[in-house]
Short mmCIF file of N, CA and C in Angstrom, two decimals:
data_model
loop_
_atom_site.label_atom_id
_atom_site.label_comp_id
_atom_site.label_asym_id
_atom_site.label_seq_id
_atom_site.Cartn_x
_atom_site.Cartn_y
_atom_site.Cartn_z
N MET A 17 -9.62 1.38 -34.25
CA MET A 17 -9.95 1.42 -32.84
C MET A 17 -11.31 0.76 -32.62
N SER A 18 -11.44 0.01 -31.57
CA SER A 18 -12.66 -0.72 -31.25
C SER A 18 -13.79 0.22 -30.86
N GLN A 19 -14.99 -0.12 -31.28
CA GLN A 19 -16.18 0.62 -30.87
C GLN A 19 -16.70 0.13 -29.52
N ILE A 20 -16.14 -0.95 -29.04
CA ILE A 20 -16.57 -1.53 -27.77
C ILE A 20 -15.59 -1.10 -26.69
N ALA A 21 -16.07 -0.28 -25.79
CA ALA A 21 -15.20 0.17 -24.69
C ALA A 21 -15.22 -0.89 -23.60
N ILE A 22 -14.08 -1.50 -23.39
CA ILE A 22 -13.97 -2.53 -22.35
C ILE A 22 -13.03 -2.02 -21.28
N THR A 23 -13.47 -2.12 -20.06
CA THR A 23 -12.64 -1.70 -18.93
C THR A 23 -12.32 -2.92 -18.10
N LYS A 24 -11.05 -3.31 -18.12
CA LYS A 24 -10.60 -4.39 -17.24
C LYS A 24 -10.11 -3.71 -15.97
N THR A 25 -10.75 -4.02 -14.89
CA THR A 25 -10.31 -3.41 -13.65
C THR A 25 -10.09 -4.49 -12.62
N ALA A 26 -9.21 -4.19 -11.69
CA ALA A 26 -9.04 -5.08 -10.55
C ALA A 26 -10.36 -5.07 -9.82
N PRO A 27 -10.53 -5.95 -8.90
CA PRO A 27 -11.86 -6.24 -8.38
C PRO A 27 -12.80 -5.04 -8.29
N PHE A 28 -13.99 -5.26 -8.81
CA PHE A 28 -15.02 -4.24 -8.74
C PHE A 28 -15.44 -4.08 -7.28
N PRO A 29 -15.77 -2.86 -6.87
CA PRO A 29 -16.19 -2.65 -5.46
C PRO A 29 -17.40 -3.52 -5.12
N ARG A 30 -17.35 -4.11 -3.95
CA ARG A 30 -18.44 -4.97 -3.49
C ARG A 30 -18.85 -4.55 -2.09
N ARG A 31 -20.13 -4.70 -1.79
CA ARG A 31 -20.65 -4.34 -0.47
C ARG A 31 -20.20 -5.35 0.57
N PRO A 32 -19.82 -4.89 1.76
CA PRO A 32 -19.49 -5.83 2.84
C PRO A 32 -20.74 -6.65 3.21
N LEU A 33 -20.65 -7.96 3.11
CA LEU A 33 -21.80 -8.82 3.36
C LEU A 33 -22.31 -8.72 4.79
N LEU A 34 -21.40 -8.74 5.74
CA LEU A 34 -21.80 -8.70 7.15
C LEU A 34 -22.61 -7.44 7.45
N ASP A 35 -22.13 -6.31 6.97
CA ASP A 35 -22.85 -5.05 7.19
C ASP A 35 -24.23 -5.09 6.54
N GLU A 36 -24.28 -5.61 5.33
CA GLU A 36 -25.53 -5.64 4.58
C GLU A 36 -26.56 -6.55 5.25
N LEU A 37 -26.13 -7.72 5.72
CA LEU A 37 -27.06 -8.63 6.39
C LEU A 37 -27.53 -8.04 7.72
N SER A 38 -26.62 -7.44 8.46
CA SER A 38 -26.99 -6.82 9.73
C SER A 38 -28.01 -5.71 9.49
N ARG A 39 -27.78 -4.91 8.47
CA ARG A 39 -28.69 -3.81 8.13
C ARG A 39 -30.09 -4.34 7.81
N ARG A 40 -30.15 -5.53 7.24
CA ARG A 40 -31.44 -6.12 6.87
C ARG A 40 -32.05 -6.96 7.99
N GLY A 41 -31.39 -6.98 9.14
CA GLY A 41 -31.94 -7.69 10.29
C GLY A 41 -31.75 -9.19 10.27
N VAL A 42 -30.81 -9.68 9.49
CA VAL A 42 -30.54 -11.12 9.41
C VAL A 42 -29.64 -11.52 10.57
N ARG A 43 -30.02 -12.60 11.24
CA ARG A 43 -29.23 -13.11 12.37
C ARG A 43 -27.88 -13.64 11.88
N ILE A 44 -26.82 -13.26 12.58
CA ILE A 44 -25.47 -13.66 12.18
C ILE A 44 -24.93 -14.65 13.21
N THR A 45 -24.90 -15.92 12.83
CA THR A 45 -24.32 -16.96 13.68
C THR A 45 -22.81 -17.01 13.43
N ALA A 46 -22.10 -17.71 14.28
CA ALA A 46 -20.65 -17.86 14.09
C ALA A 46 -20.35 -18.55 12.76
N GLN A 47 -21.15 -19.57 12.42
CA GLN A 47 -20.94 -20.28 11.16
C GLN A 47 -21.22 -19.38 9.96
N ARG A 48 -22.31 -18.63 10.04
CA ARG A 48 -22.65 -17.73 8.93
C ARG A 48 -21.57 -16.67 8.77
N ARG A 49 -21.09 -16.14 9.90
CA ARG A 49 -20.03 -15.13 9.87
C ARG A 49 -18.78 -15.71 9.18
N ALA A 50 -18.46 -16.96 9.48
CA ALA A 50 -17.29 -17.61 8.87
C ALA A 50 -17.44 -17.70 7.35
N VAL A 51 -18.62 -18.04 6.89
CA VAL A 51 -18.87 -18.13 5.45
C VAL A 51 -18.75 -16.75 4.80
N LEU A 52 -19.34 -15.74 5.44
CA LEU A 52 -19.28 -14.38 4.90
C LEU A 52 -17.85 -13.88 4.82
N GLU A 53 -17.09 -14.10 5.88
CA GLU A 53 -15.70 -13.64 5.90
C GLU A 53 -14.86 -14.37 4.86
N ALA A 54 -15.11 -15.66 4.69
CA ALA A 54 -14.36 -16.42 3.68
C ALA A 54 -14.65 -15.88 2.28
N MET A 55 -15.90 -15.56 2.01
CA MET A 55 -16.26 -15.01 0.70
C MET A 55 -15.60 -13.66 0.48
N GLU A 56 -15.67 -12.81 1.51
CA GLU A 56 -15.11 -11.46 1.36
C GLU A 56 -13.60 -11.50 1.18
N GLN A 57 -12.93 -12.36 1.91
CA GLN A 57 -11.47 -12.40 1.82
C GLN A 57 -10.98 -13.09 0.56
N ALA A 58 -11.80 -13.92 -0.04
CA ALA A 58 -11.40 -14.61 -1.27
C ALA A 58 -11.23 -13.61 -2.41
N GLY A 59 -12.13 -12.64 -2.46
CA GLY A 59 -12.05 -11.62 -3.50
C GLY A 59 -12.21 -12.16 -4.91
N GLY A 60 -12.78 -13.33 -5.04
CA GLY A 60 -12.93 -13.90 -6.38
C GLY A 60 -14.04 -14.91 -6.43
N HIS A 61 -13.87 -15.89 -7.27
CA HIS A 61 -14.90 -16.89 -7.52
C HIS A 61 -14.58 -18.16 -6.74
N LEU A 62 -15.49 -18.56 -5.87
CA LEU A 62 -15.31 -19.77 -5.08
C LEU A 62 -16.46 -20.73 -5.36
N ASP A 63 -16.15 -22.02 -5.38
CA ASP A 63 -17.23 -23.00 -5.42
C ASP A 63 -17.59 -23.34 -3.98
N ALA A 64 -18.67 -24.08 -3.79
CA ALA A 64 -19.16 -24.37 -2.44
C ALA A 64 -18.14 -25.17 -1.63
N ALA A 65 -17.46 -26.12 -2.26
CA ALA A 65 -16.47 -26.93 -1.54
C ALA A 65 -15.31 -26.07 -1.05
N GLU A 66 -14.84 -25.17 -1.89
CA GLU A 66 -13.76 -24.27 -1.49
C GLU A 66 -14.22 -23.34 -0.37
N LEU A 67 -15.44 -22.87 -0.50
CA LEU A 67 -15.99 -21.99 0.53
C LEU A 67 -16.09 -22.72 1.86
N LEU A 68 -16.55 -23.96 1.83
CA LEU A 68 -16.62 -24.77 3.05
C LEU A 68 -15.24 -24.97 3.65
N GLU A 69 -14.26 -25.28 2.81
CA GLU A 69 -12.90 -25.50 3.30
C GLU A 69 -12.35 -24.25 3.98
N ARG A 70 -12.51 -23.10 3.35
CA ARG A 70 -11.99 -21.85 3.91
C ARG A 70 -12.74 -21.44 5.17
N ALA A 71 -14.06 -21.56 5.14
CA ALA A 71 -14.87 -21.12 6.28
C ALA A 71 -14.72 -22.06 7.47
N SER A 72 -14.46 -23.34 7.22
CA SER A 72 -14.29 -24.32 8.31
C SER A 72 -13.10 -23.99 9.19
N LYS A 73 -12.13 -23.29 8.65
CA LYS A 73 -10.96 -22.89 9.44
C LYS A 73 -11.32 -21.79 10.43
N ARG A 74 -12.48 -21.17 10.23
CA ARG A 74 -12.91 -20.05 11.07
C ARG A 74 -13.97 -20.45 12.09
N ALA A 75 -14.68 -21.55 11.82
CA ALA A 75 -15.78 -21.94 12.71
C ALA A 75 -15.86 -23.46 12.79
N GLU A 76 -15.74 -23.98 14.00
CA GLU A 76 -15.87 -25.42 14.19
C GLU A 76 -17.31 -25.85 13.94
N GLY A 77 -17.46 -27.05 13.45
CA GLY A 77 -18.79 -27.61 13.26
C GLY A 77 -19.52 -27.10 12.04
N LEU A 78 -18.85 -26.36 11.20
CA LEU A 78 -19.49 -25.86 9.98
C LEU A 78 -19.67 -27.02 9.01
N ASP A 79 -20.86 -27.15 8.46
CA ASP A 79 -21.10 -28.24 7.52
C ASP A 79 -21.56 -27.69 6.17
N ARG A 80 -21.61 -28.61 5.21
CA ARG A 80 -21.98 -28.25 3.84
C ARG A 80 -23.37 -27.63 3.77
N ALA A 81 -24.32 -28.16 4.55
CA ALA A 81 -25.69 -27.63 4.52
C ALA A 81 -25.73 -26.16 4.92
N THR A 82 -24.94 -25.79 5.93
CA THR A 82 -24.90 -24.39 6.37
C THR A 82 -24.34 -23.50 5.27
N VAL A 83 -23.31 -23.98 4.58
CA VAL A 83 -22.73 -23.21 3.48
C VAL A 83 -23.78 -23.00 2.40
N TYR A 84 -24.47 -24.07 2.00
CA TYR A 84 -25.48 -23.94 0.94
C TYR A 84 -26.65 -23.06 1.38
N ARG A 85 -27.08 -23.18 2.63
CA ARG A 85 -28.17 -22.31 3.11
C ARG A 85 -27.74 -20.85 3.09
N THR A 86 -26.50 -20.59 3.47
CA THR A 86 -26.00 -19.21 3.46
C THR A 86 -25.90 -18.69 2.03
N ILE A 87 -25.40 -19.50 1.12
CA ILE A 87 -25.33 -19.10 -0.29
C ILE A 87 -26.73 -18.80 -0.80
N ASP A 88 -27.70 -19.68 -0.51
CA ASP A 88 -29.07 -19.46 -0.97
C ASP A 88 -29.64 -18.16 -0.43
N LEU A 89 -29.40 -17.88 0.84
CA LEU A 89 -29.86 -16.63 1.45
C LEU A 89 -29.25 -15.43 0.72
N LEU A 90 -27.94 -15.47 0.50
CA LEU A 90 -27.25 -14.36 -0.15
C LEU A 90 -27.74 -14.17 -1.59
N LYS A 91 -28.03 -15.26 -2.28
CA LYS A 91 -28.57 -15.15 -3.64
C LYS A 91 -29.96 -14.53 -3.62
N ARG A 92 -30.83 -14.99 -2.70
CA ARG A 92 -32.19 -14.45 -2.60
C ARG A 92 -32.18 -12.95 -2.30
N LEU A 93 -31.21 -12.51 -1.50
CA LEU A 93 -31.11 -11.10 -1.14
C LEU A 93 -30.40 -10.27 -2.21
N GLY A 94 -29.94 -10.93 -3.27
CA GLY A 94 -29.27 -10.21 -4.35
C GLY A 94 -27.87 -9.76 -4.02
N LEU A 95 -27.23 -10.44 -3.07
CA LEU A 95 -25.89 -10.04 -2.64
C LEU A 95 -24.79 -10.89 -3.27
N VAL A 96 -25.16 -12.05 -3.80
CA VAL A 96 -24.18 -12.97 -4.38
C VAL A 96 -24.72 -13.46 -5.72
N ASP A 97 -23.83 -13.60 -6.67
CA ASP A 97 -24.17 -14.16 -7.98
C ASP A 97 -23.61 -15.57 -8.08
N GLU A 98 -24.35 -16.42 -8.77
CA GLU A 98 -23.92 -17.79 -9.05
C GLU A 98 -23.54 -17.86 -10.52
N LEU A 99 -22.35 -18.38 -10.79
CA LEU A 99 -21.82 -18.42 -12.15
C LEU A 99 -21.39 -19.84 -12.49
N ASP A 100 -21.47 -20.18 -13.77
CA ASP A 100 -20.92 -21.49 -14.16
C ASP A 100 -19.55 -21.35 -14.83
N LEU A 101 -19.17 -20.14 -15.22
CA LEU A 101 -17.86 -19.87 -15.83
C LEU A 101 -17.50 -20.88 -16.90
N MET A 102 -18.43 -21.02 -17.84
CA MET A 102 -18.26 -21.85 -19.03
C MET A 102 -18.06 -23.33 -18.70
N HIS A 103 -18.45 -23.73 -17.52
CA HIS A 103 -18.35 -25.14 -17.10
C HIS A 103 -16.94 -25.70 -17.32
N VAL A 104 -15.93 -24.86 -17.05
CA VAL A 104 -14.54 -25.29 -17.18
C VAL A 104 -14.28 -26.52 -16.32
N GLU A 105 -14.96 -26.60 -15.17
CA GLU A 105 -14.80 -27.76 -14.29
C GLU A 105 -16.09 -28.57 -14.23
N GLY A 106 -16.66 -28.85 -15.36
CA GLY A 106 -17.89 -29.64 -15.38
C GLY A 106 -19.08 -28.81 -14.92
N GLU A 107 -19.89 -29.40 -14.08
CA GLU A 107 -21.12 -28.73 -13.65
C GLU A 107 -20.95 -27.87 -12.41
N LYS A 108 -19.73 -27.65 -12.00
CA LYS A 108 -19.45 -26.86 -10.80
C LYS A 108 -19.92 -25.42 -10.98
N HIS A 109 -20.45 -24.85 -9.90
CA HIS A 109 -20.87 -23.45 -9.91
C HIS A 109 -19.99 -22.66 -8.96
N TYR A 110 -19.84 -21.40 -9.27
CA TYR A 110 -19.00 -20.50 -8.49
C TYR A 110 -19.84 -19.35 -7.98
N TYR A 111 -19.38 -18.77 -6.89
CA TYR A 111 -20.12 -17.69 -6.25
C TYR A 111 -19.19 -16.50 -6.07
N GLU A 112 -19.75 -15.33 -6.30
CA GLU A 112 -19.01 -14.10 -6.05
C GLU A 112 -19.96 -13.07 -5.46
N ILE A 113 -19.41 -12.22 -4.63
CA ILE A 113 -20.21 -11.13 -4.07
C ILE A 113 -20.57 -10.22 -5.23
N ARG A 114 -21.86 -9.90 -5.32
CA ARG A 114 -22.31 -9.05 -6.42
C ARG A 114 -21.71 -7.65 -6.25
N PRO A 115 -20.99 -7.20 -7.27
CA PRO A 115 -20.37 -5.88 -7.16
C PRO A 115 -21.39 -4.76 -7.39
N ASP A 116 -20.98 -3.57 -7.05
CA ASP A 116 -21.84 -2.41 -7.25
C ASP A 116 -22.02 -2.12 -8.74
N LYS A 117 -21.05 -2.52 -9.54
CA LYS A 117 -21.10 -2.26 -10.98
C LYS A 117 -21.25 -3.58 -11.72
N GLU A 118 -22.23 -3.63 -12.63
CA GLU A 118 -22.43 -4.83 -13.42
C GLU A 118 -21.21 -5.07 -14.31
N HIS A 119 -20.85 -6.32 -14.45
CA HIS A 119 -19.69 -6.67 -15.24
C HIS A 119 -19.92 -8.02 -15.91
N ALA A 120 -18.98 -8.39 -16.75
CA ALA A 120 -19.06 -9.66 -17.46
C ALA A 120 -17.78 -10.45 -17.19
N HIS A 121 -17.82 -11.72 -17.58
CA HIS A 121 -16.67 -12.61 -17.37
C HIS A 121 -16.24 -13.21 -18.70
N ALA A 122 -14.94 -13.18 -18.96
CA ALA A 122 -14.36 -13.89 -20.10
C ALA A 122 -13.50 -15.00 -19.50
N THR A 123 -13.84 -16.24 -19.83
CA THR A 123 -13.17 -17.40 -19.24
C THR A 123 -12.41 -18.17 -20.31
N CYS A 124 -11.15 -18.46 -20.03
CA CYS A 124 -10.36 -19.30 -20.94
C CYS A 124 -10.78 -20.75 -20.71
N VAL A 125 -11.26 -21.38 -21.76
CA VAL A 125 -11.74 -22.75 -21.63
C VAL A 125 -10.60 -23.75 -21.56
N GLU A 126 -9.37 -23.27 -21.77
CA GLU A 126 -8.21 -24.16 -21.69
C GLU A 126 -7.56 -24.13 -20.31
N CYS A 127 -7.23 -22.93 -19.81
CA CYS A 127 -6.51 -22.85 -18.54
C CYS A 127 -7.40 -22.42 -17.37
N GLY A 128 -8.61 -21.94 -17.65
CA GLY A 128 -9.52 -21.56 -16.58
C GLY A 128 -9.39 -20.12 -16.10
N ARG A 129 -8.49 -19.36 -16.70
CA ARG A 129 -8.31 -17.96 -16.30
C ARG A 129 -9.59 -17.18 -16.56
N VAL A 130 -9.96 -16.31 -15.60
CA VAL A 130 -11.16 -15.50 -15.72
C VAL A 130 -10.77 -14.03 -15.68
N GLU A 131 -11.24 -13.28 -16.66
CA GLU A 131 -11.07 -11.82 -16.68
C GLU A 131 -12.45 -11.20 -16.47
N GLU A 132 -12.54 -10.28 -15.55
CA GLU A 132 -13.78 -9.53 -15.36
C GLU A 132 -13.63 -8.21 -16.09
N PHE A 133 -14.71 -7.78 -16.74
CA PHE A 133 -14.64 -6.51 -17.44
C PHE A 133 -16.01 -5.84 -17.45
N ALA A 134 -15.98 -4.53 -17.66
CA ALA A 134 -17.21 -3.75 -17.78
C ALA A 134 -17.22 -3.10 -19.15
N SER A 135 -18.41 -2.86 -19.67
CA SER A 135 -18.55 -2.20 -20.95
C SER A 135 -19.90 -1.49 -20.99
N PRO A 136 -19.96 -0.32 -21.61
CA PRO A 136 -21.25 0.36 -21.77
C PRO A 136 -22.26 -0.50 -22.52
N LEU A 137 -21.79 -1.47 -23.29
CA LEU A 137 -22.70 -2.35 -24.02
C LEU A 137 -23.60 -3.15 -23.08
N LEU A 138 -23.11 -3.47 -21.90
CA LEU A 138 -23.94 -4.21 -20.94
C LEU A 138 -25.18 -3.40 -20.58
N GLU A 139 -25.00 -2.13 -20.30
CA GLU A 139 -26.13 -1.26 -19.97
C GLU A 139 -27.03 -1.06 -21.19
N GLN A 140 -26.43 -0.97 -22.36
CA GLN A 140 -27.21 -0.82 -23.58
C GLN A 140 -28.11 -2.04 -23.80
N ILE A 141 -27.58 -3.23 -23.57
CA ILE A 141 -28.38 -4.45 -23.71
C ILE A 141 -29.55 -4.42 -22.73
N ARG A 142 -29.30 -4.03 -21.49
CA ARG A 142 -30.38 -3.94 -20.49
C ARG A 142 -31.50 -3.02 -20.99
N ARG A 143 -31.09 -1.83 -21.47
CA ARG A 143 -32.09 -0.85 -21.94
C ARG A 143 -32.89 -1.40 -23.11
N GLU A 144 -32.21 -2.05 -24.06
CA GLU A 144 -32.91 -2.58 -25.22
C GLU A 144 -33.87 -3.70 -24.84
N VAL A 145 -33.46 -4.57 -23.94
CA VAL A 145 -34.35 -5.64 -23.48
C VAL A 145 -35.58 -5.03 -22.81
N SER A 146 -35.36 -4.03 -21.99
CA SER A 146 -36.49 -3.37 -21.32
C SER A 146 -37.42 -2.73 -22.34
N ARG A 147 -36.84 -1.99 -23.28
CA ARG A 147 -37.65 -1.27 -24.26
C ARG A 147 -38.35 -2.22 -25.23
N GLU A 148 -37.61 -3.16 -25.80
CA GLU A 148 -38.17 -4.02 -26.84
C GLU A 148 -39.09 -5.12 -26.31
N LEU A 149 -38.79 -5.62 -25.12
CA LEU A 149 -39.56 -6.74 -24.59
C LEU A 149 -40.48 -6.34 -23.45
N GLY A 150 -40.38 -5.08 -23.01
CA GLY A 150 -41.18 -4.65 -21.87
C GLY A 150 -40.79 -5.39 -20.60
N PHE A 151 -39.56 -5.75 -20.52
CA PHE A 151 -39.04 -6.59 -19.44
C PHE A 151 -38.31 -5.71 -18.44
N VAL A 152 -38.61 -5.87 -17.16
CA VAL A 152 -37.87 -5.16 -16.13
C VAL A 152 -36.68 -6.03 -15.75
N VAL A 153 -35.49 -5.60 -16.12
CA VAL A 153 -34.28 -6.37 -15.87
C VAL A 153 -33.82 -6.14 -14.44
N GLU A 154 -33.74 -7.21 -13.68
CA GLU A 154 -33.27 -7.12 -12.30
C GLU A 154 -31.80 -7.49 -12.19
N VAL A 155 -31.38 -8.41 -13.00
CA VAL A 155 -29.97 -8.81 -13.01
C VAL A 155 -29.63 -9.30 -14.41
N ALA A 156 -28.41 -9.01 -14.83
CA ALA A 156 -27.94 -9.49 -16.13
C ALA A 156 -26.54 -10.06 -15.95
N ARG A 157 -26.29 -11.17 -16.60
CA ARG A 157 -24.97 -11.80 -16.53
C ARG A 157 -24.52 -12.13 -17.95
N LEU A 158 -23.24 -11.96 -18.17
CA LEU A 158 -22.68 -12.32 -19.46
C LEU A 158 -21.38 -13.07 -19.21
N GLU A 159 -21.29 -14.25 -19.80
CA GLU A 159 -20.07 -15.05 -19.71
C GLU A 159 -19.62 -15.37 -21.13
N ILE A 160 -18.36 -15.13 -21.39
CA ILE A 160 -17.79 -15.38 -22.70
C ILE A 160 -16.69 -16.42 -22.54
N GLY A 161 -16.69 -17.42 -23.40
CA GLY A 161 -15.67 -18.45 -23.34
C GLY A 161 -14.79 -18.41 -24.57
N GLY A 162 -13.52 -18.68 -24.38
CA GLY A 162 -12.58 -18.70 -25.49
C GLY A 162 -11.21 -19.11 -24.98
N ARG A 163 -10.19 -18.77 -25.71
CA ARG A 163 -8.81 -19.09 -25.31
C ARG A 163 -8.05 -17.79 -25.11
N CYS A 164 -7.39 -17.70 -23.97
CA CYS A 164 -6.63 -16.49 -23.64
C CYS A 164 -5.39 -16.39 -24.52
N ALA A 165 -4.76 -15.23 -24.50
CA ALA A 165 -3.57 -14.99 -25.33
C ALA A 165 -2.45 -15.96 -25.00
N ARG A 166 -2.27 -16.26 -23.72
CA ARG A 166 -1.18 -17.17 -23.32
C ARG A 166 -1.42 -18.58 -23.88
N CYS A 167 -2.64 -19.07 -23.80
CA CYS A 167 -2.94 -20.41 -24.32
C CYS A 167 -2.84 -20.44 -25.84
N ARG A 168 -3.29 -19.37 -26.50
CA ARG A 168 -3.17 -19.31 -27.96
C ARG A 168 -1.71 -19.28 -28.38
N ALA A 169 -0.89 -18.52 -27.65
CA ALA A 169 0.54 -18.44 -27.96
C ALA A 169 1.19 -19.81 -27.78
N GLY A 170 0.82 -20.52 -26.73
CA GLY A 170 1.35 -21.86 -26.49
C GLY A 170 0.95 -22.82 -27.59
N ALA A 171 -0.26 -22.67 -28.12
CA ALA A 171 -0.75 -23.55 -29.18
C ALA A 171 0.04 -23.32 -30.46
N THR A 172 0.39 -22.07 -30.76
CA THR A 172 1.13 -21.80 -31.99
C THR A 172 2.58 -22.27 -31.88
N GLN A 173 3.08 -22.36 -30.64
CA GLN A 173 4.44 -22.84 -30.43
C GLN A 173 4.48 -24.34 -30.16
N GLY A 174 3.31 -24.96 -30.14
CA GLY A 174 3.23 -26.40 -29.92
C GLY A 174 3.46 -26.82 -28.49
N THR A 175 3.36 -25.88 -27.55
CA THR A 175 3.61 -26.23 -26.14
C THR A 175 2.34 -26.23 -25.31
N SER A 176 1.23 -25.92 -25.91
CA SER A 176 0.00 -25.80 -25.14
C SER A 176 -0.68 -27.14 -24.97
N THR A 177 -1.01 -27.46 -23.75
CA THR A 177 -1.83 -28.62 -23.46
C THR A 177 -2.87 -28.18 -22.46
N PRO A 178 -4.06 -28.75 -22.51
CA PRO A 178 -5.07 -28.35 -21.54
C PRO A 178 -4.54 -28.50 -20.12
N ALA A 179 -4.77 -27.49 -19.34
CA ALA A 179 -4.28 -27.48 -17.96
C ALA A 179 -4.92 -28.60 -17.17
N GLU A 180 -4.11 -29.35 -16.47
CA GLU A 180 -4.60 -30.42 -15.60
C GLU A 180 -5.30 -29.76 -14.43
N GLY A 181 -6.54 -30.13 -14.21
CA GLY A 181 -7.28 -29.56 -13.08
C GLY A 181 -7.51 -28.07 -13.23
N ALA A 182 -7.65 -27.60 -14.47
CA ALA A 182 -7.89 -26.17 -14.68
C ALA A 182 -9.10 -25.74 -13.89
N ARG A 183 -8.99 -24.61 -13.22
CA ARG A 183 -10.12 -24.08 -12.49
C ARG A 183 -10.15 -22.59 -12.67
N PRO A 184 -11.34 -22.00 -12.67
CA PRO A 184 -11.43 -20.56 -12.81
C PRO A 184 -10.63 -19.85 -11.73
N ARG A 185 -9.95 -18.80 -12.12
CA ARG A 185 -9.17 -18.00 -11.18
C ARG A 185 -9.59 -16.56 -11.28
#
């Protein structure tokens, strides 16, 4: 039996962005609201282009600069995390609403599948970094890259080929 307790759970609870920004006194424009709603309804990892595409359906005149400004604001406020997810799609970055519980990502470098998981080891690492380095940890991220069971099974059967246009899911 493994000494590492891993909990794979469906989406970790996340704070509603609109409520959180309103509580902090941030002005909510129609464009900003569209970006927030698109992020919340996605329930996963979106890149800026995808976020723009989804949010544009909710607000006319939304442009890339507004999306990036909103992402930057959310990152500064600690409400959104920026991830590279093992650079499965080159230098593209993905954004997710920061959940209430810290978690890690395991990304298949072949098909782009992403599994989120939690483990007591994440908290243990935080404590050790604080104790050993005298470092106050504000945020910790862990991304693991490898090949998922489905891609490994395909490779042993000779049917696996890198997914065309693989993207994190």
